[in-house]
Coordinates of C-alpha atoms in Angstrom, one line a residue:
X22 CA 111.2 115.0 77.2
X23 CA 110.6 117.1 80.3
X24 CA 107.1 116.3 81.5
X25 CA 105.0 118.5 83.9
X26 CA 102.4 116.8 86.1
X27 CA 99.8 119.1 87.6
X28 CA 98.4 117.6 90.7
X29 CA 95.2 119.6 91.4
X30 CA 91.5 119.3 91.5
X31 CA 91.2 122.8 90.0
X32 CA 87.8 124.4 90.7
X33 CA 85.1 121.7 90.4
X34 CA 82.0 122.9 88.5
X35 CA 83.7 125.8 86.7
X36 CA 85.2 125.2 83.3
X37 CA 86.4 128.8 83.0
X38 CA 88.2 128.7 86.4
X39 CA 89.9 125.4 85.5
X40 CA 91.1 126.8 82.2
X41 CA 92.7 129.6 84.2
X42 CA 94.4 127.1 86.5
X43 CA 95.6 125.2 83.4
X44 CA 96.9 128.4 81.8
X45 CA 98.9 129.3 84.9
X46 CA 100.4 125.8 85.2
X47 CA 101.3 125.8 81.5
X48 CA 103.2 129.0 82.0
X49 CA 105.2 127.6 84.9
X50 CA 105.8 124.3 83.1
X51 CA 107.0 126.0 79.9
X52 CA 109.3 128.3 81.9
X53 CA 110.8 125.1 83.5
X54 CA 111.5 123.6 80.0
X55 CA 108.6 121.1 79.9
X56 CA 107.4 119.9 76.5
X57 CA 104.3 118.3 77.9
X58 CA 101.8 119.2 80.6
X59 CA 99.5 116.5 82.0
X60 CA 96.5 117.4 84.2
X61 CA 94.1 114.9 86.0
X62 CA 91.0 113.0 85.0
X63 CA 88.0 115.2 84.5
X64 CA 90.1 118.3 85.2
X65 CA 88.1 120.5 82.9
X66 CA 84.9 120.3 84.9
X67 CA 85.7 118.6 88.2
X68 CA 85.1 114.9 89.0
X69 CA 82.4 115.0 91.7
X70 CA 79.8 116.9 89.6
X71 CA 76.9 114.5 89.7
X72 CA 74.2 115.1 87.1
X73 CA 76.1 118.2 85.9
X74 CA 78.2 115.8 83.9
X75 CA 75.7 115.9 81.0
X76 CA 75.3 119.7 81.2
X77 CA 79.1 120.3 81.2
X78 CA 80.1 117.7 78.6
X79 CA 81.5 119.0 75.4
X80 CA 82.6 117.6 72.0
X81 CA 86.2 116.8 71.4
X82 CA 86.5 119.8 69.1
X83 CA 84.3 122.1 71.3
X84 CA 85.0 125.5 72.8
X85 CA 87.1 124.1 75.6
X86 CA 89.3 122.2 73.2
X87 CA 89.9 125.4 71.3
X88 CA 90.7 127.2 74.6
X89 CA 93.2 124.4 75.6
X90 CA 94.7 124.6 72.1
X91 CA 95.2 128.4 72.5
X92 CA 96.9 127.8 75.9
X93 CA 99.2 125.1 74.4
X94 CA 100.1 127.3 71.5
X95 CA 100.8 130.4 73.5
X96 CA 103.1 128.6 76.0
X97 CA 104.6 126.3 73.4
X98 CA 104.0 122.9 75.0
X99 CA 101.6 120.0 74.5
X100 CA 98.8 119.4 77.0
X101 CA 96.9 116.3 78.0
X102 CA 93.6 117.0 79.9
X103 CA 90.7 115.0 81.2
X104 CA 87.1 116.1 80.4
X105 CA 83.6 114.7 79.9
X106 CA 83.1 114.2 76.1
X107 CA 79.8 114.5 74.5
X108 CA 79.2 112.5 71.2
X109 CA 75.5 112.9 70.3
X110 CA 73.5 111.7 73.3
X111 CA 76.4 109.6 74.7
X112 CA 79.0 110.9 77.2
X113 CA 82.4 109.5 77.7
X114 CA 85.1 110.0 80.4
X115 CA 87.9 111.2 78.0
X116 CA 91.4 112.5 77.8
X117 CA 92.7 114.6 74.9
X118 CA 96.3 115.3 73.8
X119 CA 96.8 118.7 72.1
X120 CA 100.2 119.5 70.5
X121 CA 102.2 122.7 71.1
X122 CA 100.9 124.1 67.9
X123 CA 97.3 123.6 68.9
X124 CA 96.7 120.5 66.8
X125 CA 94.5 117.8 68.4
X126 CA 96.6 114.7 68.2
X127 CA 94.6 112.1 70.1
X128 CA 91.4 111.6 72.1
X129 CA 90.9 108.6 74.4
X130 CA 87.7 107.3 76.0
X131 CA 88.1 105.5 79.3
X132 CA 87.5 101.8 78.7
X133 CA 87.1 100.6 82.4
X134 CA 84.6 102.6 84.4
X135 CA 85.0 102.6 88.2
X136 CA 82.2 102.8 90.7
X137 CA 78.5 103.7 90.6
X138 CA 79.1 107.4 89.7
X139 CA 81.0 106.6 86.5
X140 CA 78.8 103.7 85.4
X141 CA 75.7 105.9 86.0
X142 CA 76.9 108.8 83.9
X143 CA 79.4 107.5 81.3
X144 CA 79.6 105.0 78.5
X145 CA 82.8 103.0 78.4
X146 CA 85.1 103.5 75.4
X147 CA 86.0 100.5 73.2
X148 CA 89.4 101.5 71.8
X149 CA 92.1 100.3 74.2
X150 CA 95.2 101.7 72.5
X151 CA 95.3 105.4 71.5
X152 CA 98.7 106.9 70.6
X153 CA 100.3 109.9 69.0
X154 CA 103.9 110.9 68.2
X155 CA 105.3 113.7 70.3
X156 CA 108.8 114.9 70.9
X157 CA 110.4 111.7 69.7
X158 CA 108.1 109.6 71.8
X159 CA 105.1 107.4 71.0
X160 CA 102.7 108.7 73.7
X161 CA 99.8 106.6 74.7
X162 CA 96.7 107.7 76.6
X163 CA 94.8 105.9 79.4
X164 CA 92.6 107.0 82.3
X165 CA 92.9 106.0 86.0
X166 CA 91.3 102.6 86.6
X167 CA 92.5 101.4 83.1
X168 CA 96.1 101.2 84.3
X169 CA 95.1 98.6 87.0
X170 CA 94.4 96.1 84.2
X171 CA 97.7 94.6 83.2
X172 CA 96.3 93.5 79.8
X173 CA 95.6 97.1 79.0
X174 CA 99.1 98.3 79.6
X175 CA 100.7 95.3 77.9
X176 CA 98.6 96.1 74.8
X177 CA 100.3 99.5 74.8
X178 CA 103.7 97.9 75.2
X179 CA 103.1 95.7 72.2
X180 CA 102.0 98.7 70.2
X181 CA 105.2 100.5 71.0
X182 CA 104.1 103.1 73.5
X183 CA 107.1 104.8 75.1
X184 CA 105.3 107.2 77.5
X185 CA 101.9 106.2 78.9
X186 CA 100.0 109.2 80.1
X187 CA 97.4 108.4 82.8
X188 CA 95.2 111.3 84.0
X189 CA 93.6 109.9 87.2
X190 CA 91.2 110.5 90.1
X191 CA 92.6 108.0 92.5
X192 CA 90.8 108.0 95.9
X193 CA 91.5 106.9 99.5
X194 CA 92.3 104.0 100.4
X195 CA 93.8 103.0 97.0
X196 CA 97.1 104.8 97.4
X197 CA 99.0 101.5 96.8
X198 CA 98.1 101.9 93.1
X199 CA 100.2 105.1 92.8
X200 CA 102.9 103.8 95.2
X201 CA 103.3 100.2 93.9
X202 CA 101.2 99.3 90.8
X203 CA 102.2 102.1 88.6
X204 CA 106.0 101.6 88.9
X205 CA 105.5 97.9 88.4
X206 CA 103.5 98.6 85.2
X207 CA 106.3 100.8 83.9
X208 CA 108.9 98.1 84.6
X209 CA 107.1 95.0 83.3
X210 CA 106.1 96.8 80.1
X211 CA 109.4 98.8 79.6
X212 CA 107.9 102.3 79.3
X213 CA 107.5 105.5 81.2
X214 CA 104.2 106.0 83.0
X215 CA 103.0 109.5 84.0
X216 CA 100.2 109.1 86.5
X217 CA 98.6 112.4 87.4
X218 CA 96.1 112.6 90.2
X219 CA 93.6 115.0 91.8
X220 CA 94.2 116.2 95.3
X221 CA 92.0 116.9 98.4
X222 CA 88.4 116.4 99.1
X223 CA 85.7 116.8 96.5
X224 CA 82.1 115.8 97.3
X225 CA 82.1 112.3 98.7
X226 CA 85.6 111.6 97.4
X227 CA 89.0 112.1 99.0
X228 CA 91.8 112.1 96.4
X229 CA 95.2 110.9 97.5
X230 CA 97.6 112.8 95.2
X231 CA 100.9 110.9 94.9
X232 CA 101.3 111.7 91.2
X233 CA 104.4 110.2 89.7
X234 CA 106.5 109.7 86.6
X235 CA 107.8 106.1 86.8
X236 CA 110.6 104.9 84.6
X237 CA 111.2 101.5 82.8
X238 CA 113.4 100.5 85.7
X239 CA 110.4 100.7 88.1
X240 CA 111.8 103.8 89.8
X241 CA 109.8 107.0 90.3
X242 CA 111.6 109.9 88.7
X243 CA 109.4 112.2 90.8
X244 CA 106.7 111.8 93.4
X245 CA 104.2 114.3 94.6
X246 CA 102.8 114.5 98.1
X247 CA 99.1 114.8 99.0
X248 CA 98.5 118.5 98.2
X249 CA 98.4 120.6 95.0
X250 CA 101.7 120.6 93.2
X251 CA 103.4 121.0 89.8
X252 CA 105.8 118.1 89.4
X253 CA 108.6 118.0 86.8
X254 CA 110.4 114.9 85.6
X255 CA 112.3 113.8 82.4
X256 CA 111.6 110.9 80.1
X257 CA 114.9 109.9 78.5
X258 CA 114.7 108.0 75.2
X259 CA 118.3 106.9 75.4
X260 CA 117.7 105.3 78.8
X261 CA 114.5 103.8 77.6
X262 CA 116.2 102.1 74.6
X263 CA 119.0 100.7 76.9
X264 CA 116.5 99.4 79.4
X265 CA 114.5 97.7 76.7
X266 CA 117.6 96.1 75.3
X267 CA 118.5 94.7 78.7
X268 CA 115.1 93.6 79.9
X269 CA 113.7 90.4 78.2
X270 CA 110.0 90.6 79.3
X271 CA 108.5 91.3 75.9
X272 CA 110.9 89.1 74.0
X273 CA 110.3 86.1 76.4
X274 CA 106.6 86.2 76.1
X275 CA 104.8 83.0 75.0
X276 CA 101.4 84.3 73.7
X277 CA 100.2 80.8 72.8
X278 CA 99.9 80.1 76.6
X279 CA 97.8 83.1 77.3
X280 CA 94.4 82.2 75.7
X281 CA 92.7 82.0 79.1
X282 CA 93.4 85.7 79.7
X283 CA 90.6 86.6 77.3
X284 CA 88.0 84.2 78.5
X285 CA 85.0 85.7 80.2
X286 CA 84.5 84.8 83.9

C-alpha cells in the first residue's frame, strides 16, 4: 500500500486553513497512487494552541470529521489525522482513521501524555491497541510519545498490527527517536511504522521533521528532511510476510519471564 506522509504544521489555530492544506495534500497523494495519507499530531488545530485546545476541540463525529470524510471520498484515499477530541467535558489528544469512502474506521486517544502542556490540557486514553482493516493491512494507531514505550508497540505486534501509524509532534532535541527508535520498533516487532511529524517552529516548540516509513527490516523506506514535505513510500505485504517468517522475535518470546514489566515503580 502506497502511503503518503505529510510533514507539515499546517496553519496553527485555523481549522479551516488546515483542512485546505489537507485537501491539497490529499490531491497530490492520490495522484501519486497513495491509498493512505497520514498527517501529524494535532494537525487539525495546531499543537501549540494553549488554552484554545478546549475551544477548538471537537467530537469524533463533528464537523471537521465530516470535512475530512468528504476530502477522503473526493480524492479516493484513506486519511489519518490528529486532532483534539471532545467527549463531554473531557478532551483527548486523538487520531482518527477515515476510509476512502468516508467511513470512520478507528479513533485512538493518546495514552502517554508528554510534558506540562499535554498533561494540563488532555486526559490520557486507556485503550492501547486500536486497529482497523485497510487495503489488506491491519492498521494500528498510536500518537508520538506512545511509540517510545516498547510495551505499547509490542502489544500491537501481538494483536497483529501490520502498519503502525504514528502522527507525532516530535521536538528538538529528540531527533534520535525518528532516526533510531522508530526503525528499531519496526524491526523488533516485525511491522511497518509510519511516523509523521510536524515541521518548523510553533510557539515555544521547535519540531524536527524527519518523518519516516520504516520497514520490518529496520530500514527507512523514505525519510523527510526538516522542512515541509509530502513523502511517499510503499508498505509491501509480501515482504512483511517473508520478514516475519524469517525473524523469530515473536516466536521466541518467553512471557512467563516478563512479569516485572507490569510492576509499578
